[in-house]
XYZ file of C-alpha atoms in Angstrom:
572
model
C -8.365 -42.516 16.781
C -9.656 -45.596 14.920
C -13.352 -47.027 14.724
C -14.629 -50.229 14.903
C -14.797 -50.421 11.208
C -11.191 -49.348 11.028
C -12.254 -45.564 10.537
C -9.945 -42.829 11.345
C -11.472 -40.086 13.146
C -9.747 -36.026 13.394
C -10.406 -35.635 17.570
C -11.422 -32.413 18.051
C -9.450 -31.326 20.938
C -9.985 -27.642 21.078
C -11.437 -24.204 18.928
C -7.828 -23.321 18.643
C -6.434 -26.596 17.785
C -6.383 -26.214 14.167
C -4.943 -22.678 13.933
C -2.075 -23.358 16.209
C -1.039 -26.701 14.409
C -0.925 -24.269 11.368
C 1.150 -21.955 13.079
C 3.754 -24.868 14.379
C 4.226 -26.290 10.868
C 5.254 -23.325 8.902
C 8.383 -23.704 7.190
C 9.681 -20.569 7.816
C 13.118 -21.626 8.740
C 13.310 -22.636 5.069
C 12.393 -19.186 3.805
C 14.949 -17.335 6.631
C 17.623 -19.658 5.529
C 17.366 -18.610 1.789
C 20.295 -16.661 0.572
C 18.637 -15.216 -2.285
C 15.890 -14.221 0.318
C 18.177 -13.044 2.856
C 19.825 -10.725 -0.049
C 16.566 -8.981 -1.046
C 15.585 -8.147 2.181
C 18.456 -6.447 3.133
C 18.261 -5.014 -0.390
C 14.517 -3.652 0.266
C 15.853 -2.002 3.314
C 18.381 -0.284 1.475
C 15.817 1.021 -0.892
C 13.432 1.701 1.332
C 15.635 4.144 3.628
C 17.743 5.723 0.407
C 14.486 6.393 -1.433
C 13.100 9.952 -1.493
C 11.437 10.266 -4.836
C 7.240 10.701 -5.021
C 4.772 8.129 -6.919
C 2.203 9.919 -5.829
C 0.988 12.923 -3.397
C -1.632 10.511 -1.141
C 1.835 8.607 -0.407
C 1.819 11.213 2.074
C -1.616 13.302 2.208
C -3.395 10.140 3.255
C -1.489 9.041 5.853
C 2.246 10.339 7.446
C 0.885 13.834 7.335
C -2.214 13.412 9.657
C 0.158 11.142 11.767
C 2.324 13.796 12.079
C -0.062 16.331 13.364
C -0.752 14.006 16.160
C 2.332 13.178 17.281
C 4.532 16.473 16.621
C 3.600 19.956 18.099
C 3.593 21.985 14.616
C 3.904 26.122 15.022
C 0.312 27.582 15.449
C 1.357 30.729 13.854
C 1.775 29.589 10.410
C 0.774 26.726 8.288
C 0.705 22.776 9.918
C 0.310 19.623 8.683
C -2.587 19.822 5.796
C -5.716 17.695 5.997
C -6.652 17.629 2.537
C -10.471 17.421 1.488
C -10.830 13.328 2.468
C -10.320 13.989 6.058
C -12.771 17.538 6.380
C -15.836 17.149 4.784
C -18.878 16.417 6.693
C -18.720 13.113 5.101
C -15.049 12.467 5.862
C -14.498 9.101 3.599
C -11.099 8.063 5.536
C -10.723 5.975 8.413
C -8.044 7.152 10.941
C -7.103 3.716 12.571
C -5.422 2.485 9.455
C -2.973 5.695 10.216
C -2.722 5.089 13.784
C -1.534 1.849 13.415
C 1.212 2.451 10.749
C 2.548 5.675 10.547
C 1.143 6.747 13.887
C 3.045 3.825 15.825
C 6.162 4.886 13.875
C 6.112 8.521 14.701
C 5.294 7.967 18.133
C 8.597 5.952 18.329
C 10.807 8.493 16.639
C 9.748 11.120 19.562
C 10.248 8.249 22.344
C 13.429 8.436 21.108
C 14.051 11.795 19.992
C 11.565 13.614 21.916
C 9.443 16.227 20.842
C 12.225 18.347 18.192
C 11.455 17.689 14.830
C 14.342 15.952 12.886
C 15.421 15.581 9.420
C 14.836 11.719 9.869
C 11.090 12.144 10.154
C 10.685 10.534 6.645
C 12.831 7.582 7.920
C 10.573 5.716 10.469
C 7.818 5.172 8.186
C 9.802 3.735 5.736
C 10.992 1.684 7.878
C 8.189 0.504 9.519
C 6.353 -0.409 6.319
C 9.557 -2.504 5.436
C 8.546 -4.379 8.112
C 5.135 -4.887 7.313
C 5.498 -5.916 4.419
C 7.564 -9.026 5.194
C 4.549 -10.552 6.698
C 3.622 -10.978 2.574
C 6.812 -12.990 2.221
C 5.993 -15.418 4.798
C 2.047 -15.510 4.075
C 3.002 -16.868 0.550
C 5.668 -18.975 2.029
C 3.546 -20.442 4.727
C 0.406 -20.926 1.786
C 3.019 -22.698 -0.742
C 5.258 -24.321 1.289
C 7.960 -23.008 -0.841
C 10.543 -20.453 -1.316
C 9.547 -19.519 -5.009
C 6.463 -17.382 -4.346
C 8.025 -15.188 -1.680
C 11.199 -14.878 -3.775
C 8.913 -13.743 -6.553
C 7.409 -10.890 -4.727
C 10.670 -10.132 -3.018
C 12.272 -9.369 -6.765
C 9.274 -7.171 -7.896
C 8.811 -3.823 -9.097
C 5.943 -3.501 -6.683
C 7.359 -4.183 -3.321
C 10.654 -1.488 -4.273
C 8.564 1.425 -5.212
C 4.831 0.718 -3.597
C 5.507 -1.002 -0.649
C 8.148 0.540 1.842
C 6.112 3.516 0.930
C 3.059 4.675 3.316
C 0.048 4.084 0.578
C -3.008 2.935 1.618
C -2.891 0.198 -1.087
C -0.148 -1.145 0.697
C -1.740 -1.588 4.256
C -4.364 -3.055 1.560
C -1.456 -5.609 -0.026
C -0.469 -7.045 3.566
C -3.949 -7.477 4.537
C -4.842 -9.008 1.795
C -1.786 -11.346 2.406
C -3.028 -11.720 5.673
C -6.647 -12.898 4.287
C -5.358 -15.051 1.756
C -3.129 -17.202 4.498
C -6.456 -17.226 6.504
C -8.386 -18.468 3.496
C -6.041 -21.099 2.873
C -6.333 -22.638 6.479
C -9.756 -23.046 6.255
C -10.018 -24.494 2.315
C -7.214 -26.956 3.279
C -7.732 -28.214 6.781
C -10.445 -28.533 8.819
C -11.696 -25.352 10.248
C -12.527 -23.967 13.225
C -14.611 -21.105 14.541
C -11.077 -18.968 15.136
C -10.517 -19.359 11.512
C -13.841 -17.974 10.538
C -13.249 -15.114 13.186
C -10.343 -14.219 11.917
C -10.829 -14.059 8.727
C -13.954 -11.531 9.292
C -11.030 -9.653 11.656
C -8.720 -8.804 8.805
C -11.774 -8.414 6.284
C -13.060 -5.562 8.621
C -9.756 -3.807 8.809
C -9.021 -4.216 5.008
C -12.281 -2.690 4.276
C -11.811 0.367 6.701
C -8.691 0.652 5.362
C -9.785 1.181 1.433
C -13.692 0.132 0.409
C -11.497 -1.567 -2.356
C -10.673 -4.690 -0.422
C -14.025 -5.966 -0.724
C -12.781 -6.660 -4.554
C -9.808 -8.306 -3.241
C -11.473 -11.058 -0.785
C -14.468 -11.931 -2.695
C -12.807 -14.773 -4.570
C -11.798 -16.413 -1.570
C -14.917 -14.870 -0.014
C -17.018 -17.760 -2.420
C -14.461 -20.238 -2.486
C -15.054 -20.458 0.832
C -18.511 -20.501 0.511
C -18.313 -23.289 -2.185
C -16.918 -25.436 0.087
C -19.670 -25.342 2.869
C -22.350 -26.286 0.425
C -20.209 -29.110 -1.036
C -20.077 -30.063 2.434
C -21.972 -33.249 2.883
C -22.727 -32.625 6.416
C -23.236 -28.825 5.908
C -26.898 -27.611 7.379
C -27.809 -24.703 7.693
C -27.608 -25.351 11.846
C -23.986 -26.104 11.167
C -23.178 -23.086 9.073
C -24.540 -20.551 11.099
C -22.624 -22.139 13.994
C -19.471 -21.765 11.939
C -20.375 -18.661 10.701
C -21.941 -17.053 13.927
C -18.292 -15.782 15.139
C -17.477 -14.242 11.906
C -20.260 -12.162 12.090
C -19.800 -11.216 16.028
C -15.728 -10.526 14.860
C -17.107 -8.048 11.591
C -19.825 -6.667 13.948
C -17.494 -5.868 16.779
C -14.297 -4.484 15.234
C -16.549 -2.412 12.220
C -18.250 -1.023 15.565
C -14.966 0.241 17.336
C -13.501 1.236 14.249
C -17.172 3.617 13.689
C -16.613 4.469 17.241
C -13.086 5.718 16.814
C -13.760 7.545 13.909
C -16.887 9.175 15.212
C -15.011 10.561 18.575
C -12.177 11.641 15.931
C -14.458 14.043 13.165
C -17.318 14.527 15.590
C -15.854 14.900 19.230
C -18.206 12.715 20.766
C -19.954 9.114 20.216
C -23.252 10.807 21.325
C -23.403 12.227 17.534
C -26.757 12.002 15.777
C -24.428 11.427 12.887
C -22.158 8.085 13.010
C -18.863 8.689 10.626
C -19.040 5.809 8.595
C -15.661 6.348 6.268
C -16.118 3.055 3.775
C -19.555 3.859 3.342
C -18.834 7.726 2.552
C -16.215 6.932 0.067
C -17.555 4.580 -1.640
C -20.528 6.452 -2.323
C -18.172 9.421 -3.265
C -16.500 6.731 -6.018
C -19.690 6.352 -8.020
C -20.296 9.723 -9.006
C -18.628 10.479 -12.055
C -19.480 14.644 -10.996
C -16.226 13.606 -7.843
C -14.045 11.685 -10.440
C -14.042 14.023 -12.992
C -12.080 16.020 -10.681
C -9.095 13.414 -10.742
C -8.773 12.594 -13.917
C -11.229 10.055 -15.890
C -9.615 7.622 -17.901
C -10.876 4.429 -20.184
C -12.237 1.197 -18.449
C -9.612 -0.478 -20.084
C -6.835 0.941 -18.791
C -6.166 -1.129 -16.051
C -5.509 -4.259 -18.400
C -3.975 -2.247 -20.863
C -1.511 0.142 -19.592
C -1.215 -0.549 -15.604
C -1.278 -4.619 -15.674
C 2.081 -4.538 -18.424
C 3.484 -1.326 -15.946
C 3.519 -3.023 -13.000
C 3.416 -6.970 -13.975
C 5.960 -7.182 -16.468
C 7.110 -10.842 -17.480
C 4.773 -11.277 -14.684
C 2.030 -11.954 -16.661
C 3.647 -14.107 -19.244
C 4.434 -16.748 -16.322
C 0.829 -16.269 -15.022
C -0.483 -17.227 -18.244
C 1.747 -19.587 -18.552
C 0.572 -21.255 -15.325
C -3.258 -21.144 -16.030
C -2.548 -22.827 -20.133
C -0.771 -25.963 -18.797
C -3.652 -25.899 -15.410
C -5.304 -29.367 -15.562
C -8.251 -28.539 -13.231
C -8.735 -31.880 -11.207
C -12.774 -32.363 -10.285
C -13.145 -30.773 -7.177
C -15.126 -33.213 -4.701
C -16.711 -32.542 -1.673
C -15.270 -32.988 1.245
C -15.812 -36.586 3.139
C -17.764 -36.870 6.305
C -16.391 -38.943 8.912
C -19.192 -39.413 11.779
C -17.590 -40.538 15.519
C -19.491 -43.897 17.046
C -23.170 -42.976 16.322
C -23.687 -39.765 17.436
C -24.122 -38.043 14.044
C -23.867 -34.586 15.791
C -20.607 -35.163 16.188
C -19.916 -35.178 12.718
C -16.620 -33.364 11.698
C -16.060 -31.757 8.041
C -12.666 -32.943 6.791
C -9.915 -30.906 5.309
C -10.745 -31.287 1.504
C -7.048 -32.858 -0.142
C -4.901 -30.374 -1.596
C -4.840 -32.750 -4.821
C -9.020 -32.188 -5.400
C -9.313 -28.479 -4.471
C -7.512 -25.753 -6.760
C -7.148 -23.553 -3.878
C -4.924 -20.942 -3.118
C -1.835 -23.273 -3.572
C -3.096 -24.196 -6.566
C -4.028 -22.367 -9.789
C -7.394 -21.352 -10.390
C -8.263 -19.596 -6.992
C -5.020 -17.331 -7.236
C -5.850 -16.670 -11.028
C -9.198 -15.283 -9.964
C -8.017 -13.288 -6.953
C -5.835 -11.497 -10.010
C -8.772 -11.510 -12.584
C -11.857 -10.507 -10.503
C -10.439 -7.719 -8.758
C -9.095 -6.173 -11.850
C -12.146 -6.828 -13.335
C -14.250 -4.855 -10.690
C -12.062 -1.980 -10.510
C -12.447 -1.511 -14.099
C -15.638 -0.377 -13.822
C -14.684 2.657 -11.725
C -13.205 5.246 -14.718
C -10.795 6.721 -12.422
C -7.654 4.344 -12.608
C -4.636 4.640 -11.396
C -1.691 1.968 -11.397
C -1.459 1.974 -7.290
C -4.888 0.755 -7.336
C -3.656 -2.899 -8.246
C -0.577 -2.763 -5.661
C -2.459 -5.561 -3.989
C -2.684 -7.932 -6.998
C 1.395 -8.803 -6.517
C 0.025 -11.076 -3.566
C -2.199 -13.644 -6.352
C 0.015 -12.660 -8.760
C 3.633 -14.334 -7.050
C 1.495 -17.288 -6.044
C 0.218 -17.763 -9.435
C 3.879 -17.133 -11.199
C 5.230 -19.740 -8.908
C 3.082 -22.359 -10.636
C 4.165 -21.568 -14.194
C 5.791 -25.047 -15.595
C 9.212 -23.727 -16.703
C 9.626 -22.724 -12.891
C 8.606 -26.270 -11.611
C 10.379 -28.642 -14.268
C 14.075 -29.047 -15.715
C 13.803 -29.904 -19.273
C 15.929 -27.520 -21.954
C 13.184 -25.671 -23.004
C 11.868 -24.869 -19.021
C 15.249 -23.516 -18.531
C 15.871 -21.596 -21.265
C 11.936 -19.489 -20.337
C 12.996 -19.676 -16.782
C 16.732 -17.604 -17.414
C 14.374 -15.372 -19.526
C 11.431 -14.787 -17.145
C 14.160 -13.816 -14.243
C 16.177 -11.553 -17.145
C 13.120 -9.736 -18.286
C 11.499 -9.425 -14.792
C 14.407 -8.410 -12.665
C 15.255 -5.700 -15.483
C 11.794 -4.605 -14.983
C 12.352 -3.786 -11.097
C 15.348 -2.212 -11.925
C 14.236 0.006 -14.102
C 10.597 1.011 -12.301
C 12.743 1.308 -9.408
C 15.077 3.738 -10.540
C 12.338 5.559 -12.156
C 9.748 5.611 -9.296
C 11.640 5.070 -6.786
C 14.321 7.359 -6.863
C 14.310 10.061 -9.868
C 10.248 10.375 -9.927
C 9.719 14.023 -8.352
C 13.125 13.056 -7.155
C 14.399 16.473 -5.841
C 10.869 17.286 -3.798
C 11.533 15.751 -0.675
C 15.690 16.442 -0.528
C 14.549 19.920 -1.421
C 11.850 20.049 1.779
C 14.091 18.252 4.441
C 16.837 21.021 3.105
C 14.280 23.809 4.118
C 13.158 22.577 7.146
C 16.809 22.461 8.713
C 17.764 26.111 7.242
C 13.945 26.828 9.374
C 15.253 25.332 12.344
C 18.617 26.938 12.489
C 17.475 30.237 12.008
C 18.519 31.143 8.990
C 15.925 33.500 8.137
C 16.526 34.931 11.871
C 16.079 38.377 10.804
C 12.458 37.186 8.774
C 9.172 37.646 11.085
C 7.402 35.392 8.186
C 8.607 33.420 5.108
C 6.180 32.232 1.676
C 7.430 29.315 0.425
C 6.140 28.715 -2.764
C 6.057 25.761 -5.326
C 5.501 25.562 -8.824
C 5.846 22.560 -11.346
C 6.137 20.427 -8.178
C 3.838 17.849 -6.643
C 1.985 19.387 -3.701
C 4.688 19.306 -0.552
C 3.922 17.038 2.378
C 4.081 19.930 4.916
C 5.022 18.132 8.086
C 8.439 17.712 6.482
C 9.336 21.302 5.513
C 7.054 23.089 7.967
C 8.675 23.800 11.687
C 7.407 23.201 15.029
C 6.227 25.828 17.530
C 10.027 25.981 19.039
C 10.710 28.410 16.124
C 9.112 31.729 15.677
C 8.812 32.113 12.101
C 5.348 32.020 10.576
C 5.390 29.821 7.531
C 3.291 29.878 5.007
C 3.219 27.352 2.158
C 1.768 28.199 -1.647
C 1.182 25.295 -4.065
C 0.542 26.775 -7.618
C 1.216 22.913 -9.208
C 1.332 23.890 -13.194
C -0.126 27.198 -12.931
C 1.191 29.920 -16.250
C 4.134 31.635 -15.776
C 2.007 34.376 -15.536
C 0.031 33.856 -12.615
C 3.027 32.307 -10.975
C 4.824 36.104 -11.463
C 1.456 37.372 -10.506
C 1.664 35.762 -7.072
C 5.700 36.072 -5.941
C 5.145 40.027 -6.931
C 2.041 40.337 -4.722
C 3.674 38.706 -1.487
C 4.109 40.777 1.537
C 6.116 38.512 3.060
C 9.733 39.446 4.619
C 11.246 36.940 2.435
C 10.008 34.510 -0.215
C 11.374 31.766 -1.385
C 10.404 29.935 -5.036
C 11.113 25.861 -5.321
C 10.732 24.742 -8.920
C 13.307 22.612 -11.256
C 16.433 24.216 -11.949
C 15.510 23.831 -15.634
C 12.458 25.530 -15.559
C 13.852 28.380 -13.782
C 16.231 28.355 -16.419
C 13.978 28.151 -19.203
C 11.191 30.399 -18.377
C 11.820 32.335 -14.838
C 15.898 33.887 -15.464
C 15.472 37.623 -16.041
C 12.082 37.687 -14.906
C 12.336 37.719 -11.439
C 13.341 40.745 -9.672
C 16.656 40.214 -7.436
C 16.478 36.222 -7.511
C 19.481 34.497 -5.820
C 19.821 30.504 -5.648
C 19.447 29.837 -1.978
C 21.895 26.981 -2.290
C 24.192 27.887 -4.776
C 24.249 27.237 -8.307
C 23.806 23.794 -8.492
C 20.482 22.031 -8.333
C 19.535 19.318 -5.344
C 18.410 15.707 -6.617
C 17.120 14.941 -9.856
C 13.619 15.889 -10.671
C 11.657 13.961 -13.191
C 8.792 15.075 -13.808
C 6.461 12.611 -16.118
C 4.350 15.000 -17.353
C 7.268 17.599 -18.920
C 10.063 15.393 -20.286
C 10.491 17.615 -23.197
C 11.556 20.405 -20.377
C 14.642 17.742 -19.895
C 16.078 17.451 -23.026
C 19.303 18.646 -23.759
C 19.475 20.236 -19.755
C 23.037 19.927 -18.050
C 22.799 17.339 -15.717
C 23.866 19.577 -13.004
C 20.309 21.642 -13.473
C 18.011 18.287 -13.534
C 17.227 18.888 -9.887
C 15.181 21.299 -7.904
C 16.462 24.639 -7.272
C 15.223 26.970 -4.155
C 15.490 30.760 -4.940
C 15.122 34.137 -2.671
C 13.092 36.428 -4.728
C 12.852 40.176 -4.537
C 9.598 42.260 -5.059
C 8.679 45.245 -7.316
């Protein structure tokens, strides 16, 4: 529409206008049509389905194995699923939605199709499904670039191999994070609407029940956002709350059902005097340095230090890269374009791509990387999974690095070196994490769990399983369901001596007891010292077992004994 004066006016036709415009003019036939892409995806898959090492133990303890308790009916003689200490206390610091919605969905279509038995392919839905989450990344940095390079960036990374097909709550973090940055984007770059604005406080309330973290994670585009309503010539503060007023009703509403739902789950009732209130809980559980001290505390540098280069790579050469050669264009407000003379009907413009360094530009994407690391620093329990949701800023920001964008000698020669040294990176962290890290655990547990089921021990009443120089076992893959009649019961002694492991397999009682530990510690330090020990499954060890913490136990072992071994031991 044109004024009088030759002025072209945005008509507002409806709330939803804006968002579903957006929606219509992704590219993402040009991302689906990519080779390369096509390639990777399939390749993530792959990995995704083959992969049964262990990062970490909360891979599992905070999420598949309280989904599993829900969906699968676990033997009430013996041991179940375990809730470990974030989902008992009286002050429970997890939300369960974030479960029910990943994990939870997956199981419950594994027993729509396989009913209620338990099968070996229990680990195989959740990797799946989280394969499919995290695609919505690729096409949120697609959609936000309006080009293939970002996604194809974050598709070749170390992270999304080892972090993301796995069930970590940092990576229902990364994809909502994605989620809020493709939000963000709409409303710095195009005219927004009160749907924008909603759903931005949606996906900020779910990111925050999902780990207090994300708070970090959105406030750059949190103020950016801000920023722009005050250089907003027409902004008042009648106009902002009107904008704002639906964010606030969308954060109110959802943060009260997800209260609700947790409330009914650790209390039984929403009558409770006592409201769970998860994000609240753990992050008041974070700031003691009494609770950390209990997992590990480590230097507030370490995140920049060690974890940035471990999981970032080249990554952060190109990032740097990107921000040195950054010629930060003023940013002006945005224009106000009034329709006839009715100055209430004035509309706030989309503020060009050209004066705003927003998320498809440099500066906003550098300090979504920055800021968060930056914040989490100050927390002296760090671990590398913590920054799983930086790969988001991070691709968008690598994608803007000038030897990636121009085709002089010198560009080319970084670029075939960026893509060398990066790709070997994922290579290599994904063999190591992704496949040989605690790589015999899980093989070792789904091994179990059929000899359980097929009644093996038929002649047993009750079988100890125990573990030592292992991570602690997700029991809803080893332990079996009320259909059998054994009564299981699991010990985790972690990296107890060898002489209170001895100590415990000679006080059992039960019928038969089983140890799990790496063939080459067996070898080492257990042969001869166990009465009337017989490998369970022959001589030869099942996966490979690295264990980070005792390489020197590795050295010089026959590759056939790198694995996990499972052995029936006698008593005296």
């Amino acid at each position: 529409m044109v004024g009088s004066r030759g002025t072209r006016y945005n008509e507002v036709k409806s709330p939803t206008a804006g968002v579903w415009k957006r929606i219509r003019t992704l590219k993402l036939a040009q991302l689906l049509k990519d080779r390369r892409w096509q390639l990777l995806v399939v390749l993530r898959l792959l990995v995704a389905l083959s992969s049964q090492s262990v990062i970490h133990p909360d891979e599992h303890f905070q999420n598949p194995e309280l989904a599993a308790a829900w969906v699968f009916d676990y033997s009430n003689t013996g041991q179940g699923p375990l809730k470990t200490w974030e989902w008992l206390d009286q002050d429970p610091v997890r939300s369960v939605f974030p479960v029910a919605a990943s994990t939870g969905v997956a199981f419950q279509l594994l027993r729509l199709v396989l009913g209620p038995r338990q099968s070996e392919l229990v680990c195989l839905p959740e990797a799946f499904f989280l394969f499919l989450l995290s695609i919505i990344i690729d096409i949120c940095l697609q959609s936000i670039a309006r080009s293939n390079t970002p996604a194809l960036v974050f598709a070749t990374s170390p992270i999304v191999f080892a972090f993301l097909v796995r069930p970590f709550s940092n990576s229902l973090e990364a994809i909502l994070l994605a989620l809020a940055i493709f939000v963000a984007h709409g409303i710095l770059t195009q005219p927004p609407s009160k749907l924008h604005y909603a759903t931005y406080a949606l996906v900020t309330s779910l990111g925050v029940f999902t780990r207090i973290s994300f708070l970090f994670f959105t406030l750059p585009p949190v103020l950016a956002i801000l920023c722009r309503e005050l250089l907003s010539r027409s902004s008042t503060l009648v106009r902002t709350a009107t904008r704002g007023a639906p964010a606030v009703l969308a954060l109110g509403l959802l943060s009260t059902v997800l209260v609700s739902i947790d409330t009914y789950y650790y209390r039984g009732t929403l009558l409770s005097k006592h409201w769970v209130l998860a994000p609240l809980n753990l992050l008041r559980y974070n700031v003691a340095t009494t609770n950390l001290e209990t997992h590990g505390l480590h230097p507030r540098y370490l995140h920049i230090v060690l974890n940035w280069p471990m999981l970032f790579g080249a990554g952060l050469w190109a990032a740097t890269a990107a921000v040195l050669v950054c010629k930060a264009a003023p940013v002006s407000g945005p224009k106000v374009v009034t329709k006839g003379k009715k100055k209430g009907k004035a509309k706030v413009e989309a503020i060009p791509a050209k004066n705003l360094t927003g998320l498809d530009g440099v500066l906003l994407p550098a300090a979504c990387f920055v800021v968060p690391t930056l914040l989490l620093s100050l927390q002296p329990h760090q671990e590398p999974r913590f920054l799983v949701p930086l790969i988001v800023p991070l691709s968008l920001l690598i994608s803007k690095a000038s030897f990636l964008t121009i085709g002089t000698s010198a560009a080319r020669r970084n670029r075939r070196i960026f893509w060398s040294l990066w790709c070997l990176h994922t290579i290599l962290f994904t063999l190591i994490f992704g496949y040989l890290h605690q790589g015999g655990l899980l093989p070792t547990l789904i091994r179990l769990n059929e000899s359980l089921r097929s009644n093996a021990f038929d002649s047993a009443q009750n079988v100890d399983i125990i573990f030592w120089r292992t991570f602690m076992p997700p029991r809803h893959l080893l332990v079996p369901l009320r259909t059998t009649p054994l009564q299981v019961t699991i010990k985790d002694v972690a990296g107890a001596p060898l002489s209170e492991l001895l100590t415990i397999i000679h006080n059992s009682n039960s019928s038969r007891t089983l140890l799990v530990t790496p063939a080459y510690a067996y070898d080492a330090l257990l042969s001869g010292k166990v009465d009337f020990a017989r490998p369970l499954y022959g001589s030869r060890s099942i996966g490979i077992h690295l264990d980070m913490d005792r390489l020197q136990d590795m050295v010089g072992v026959d590759w056939r004994r790198l694995g996990m071994g499972v052995w029936e031991v006698g008593h005296t």
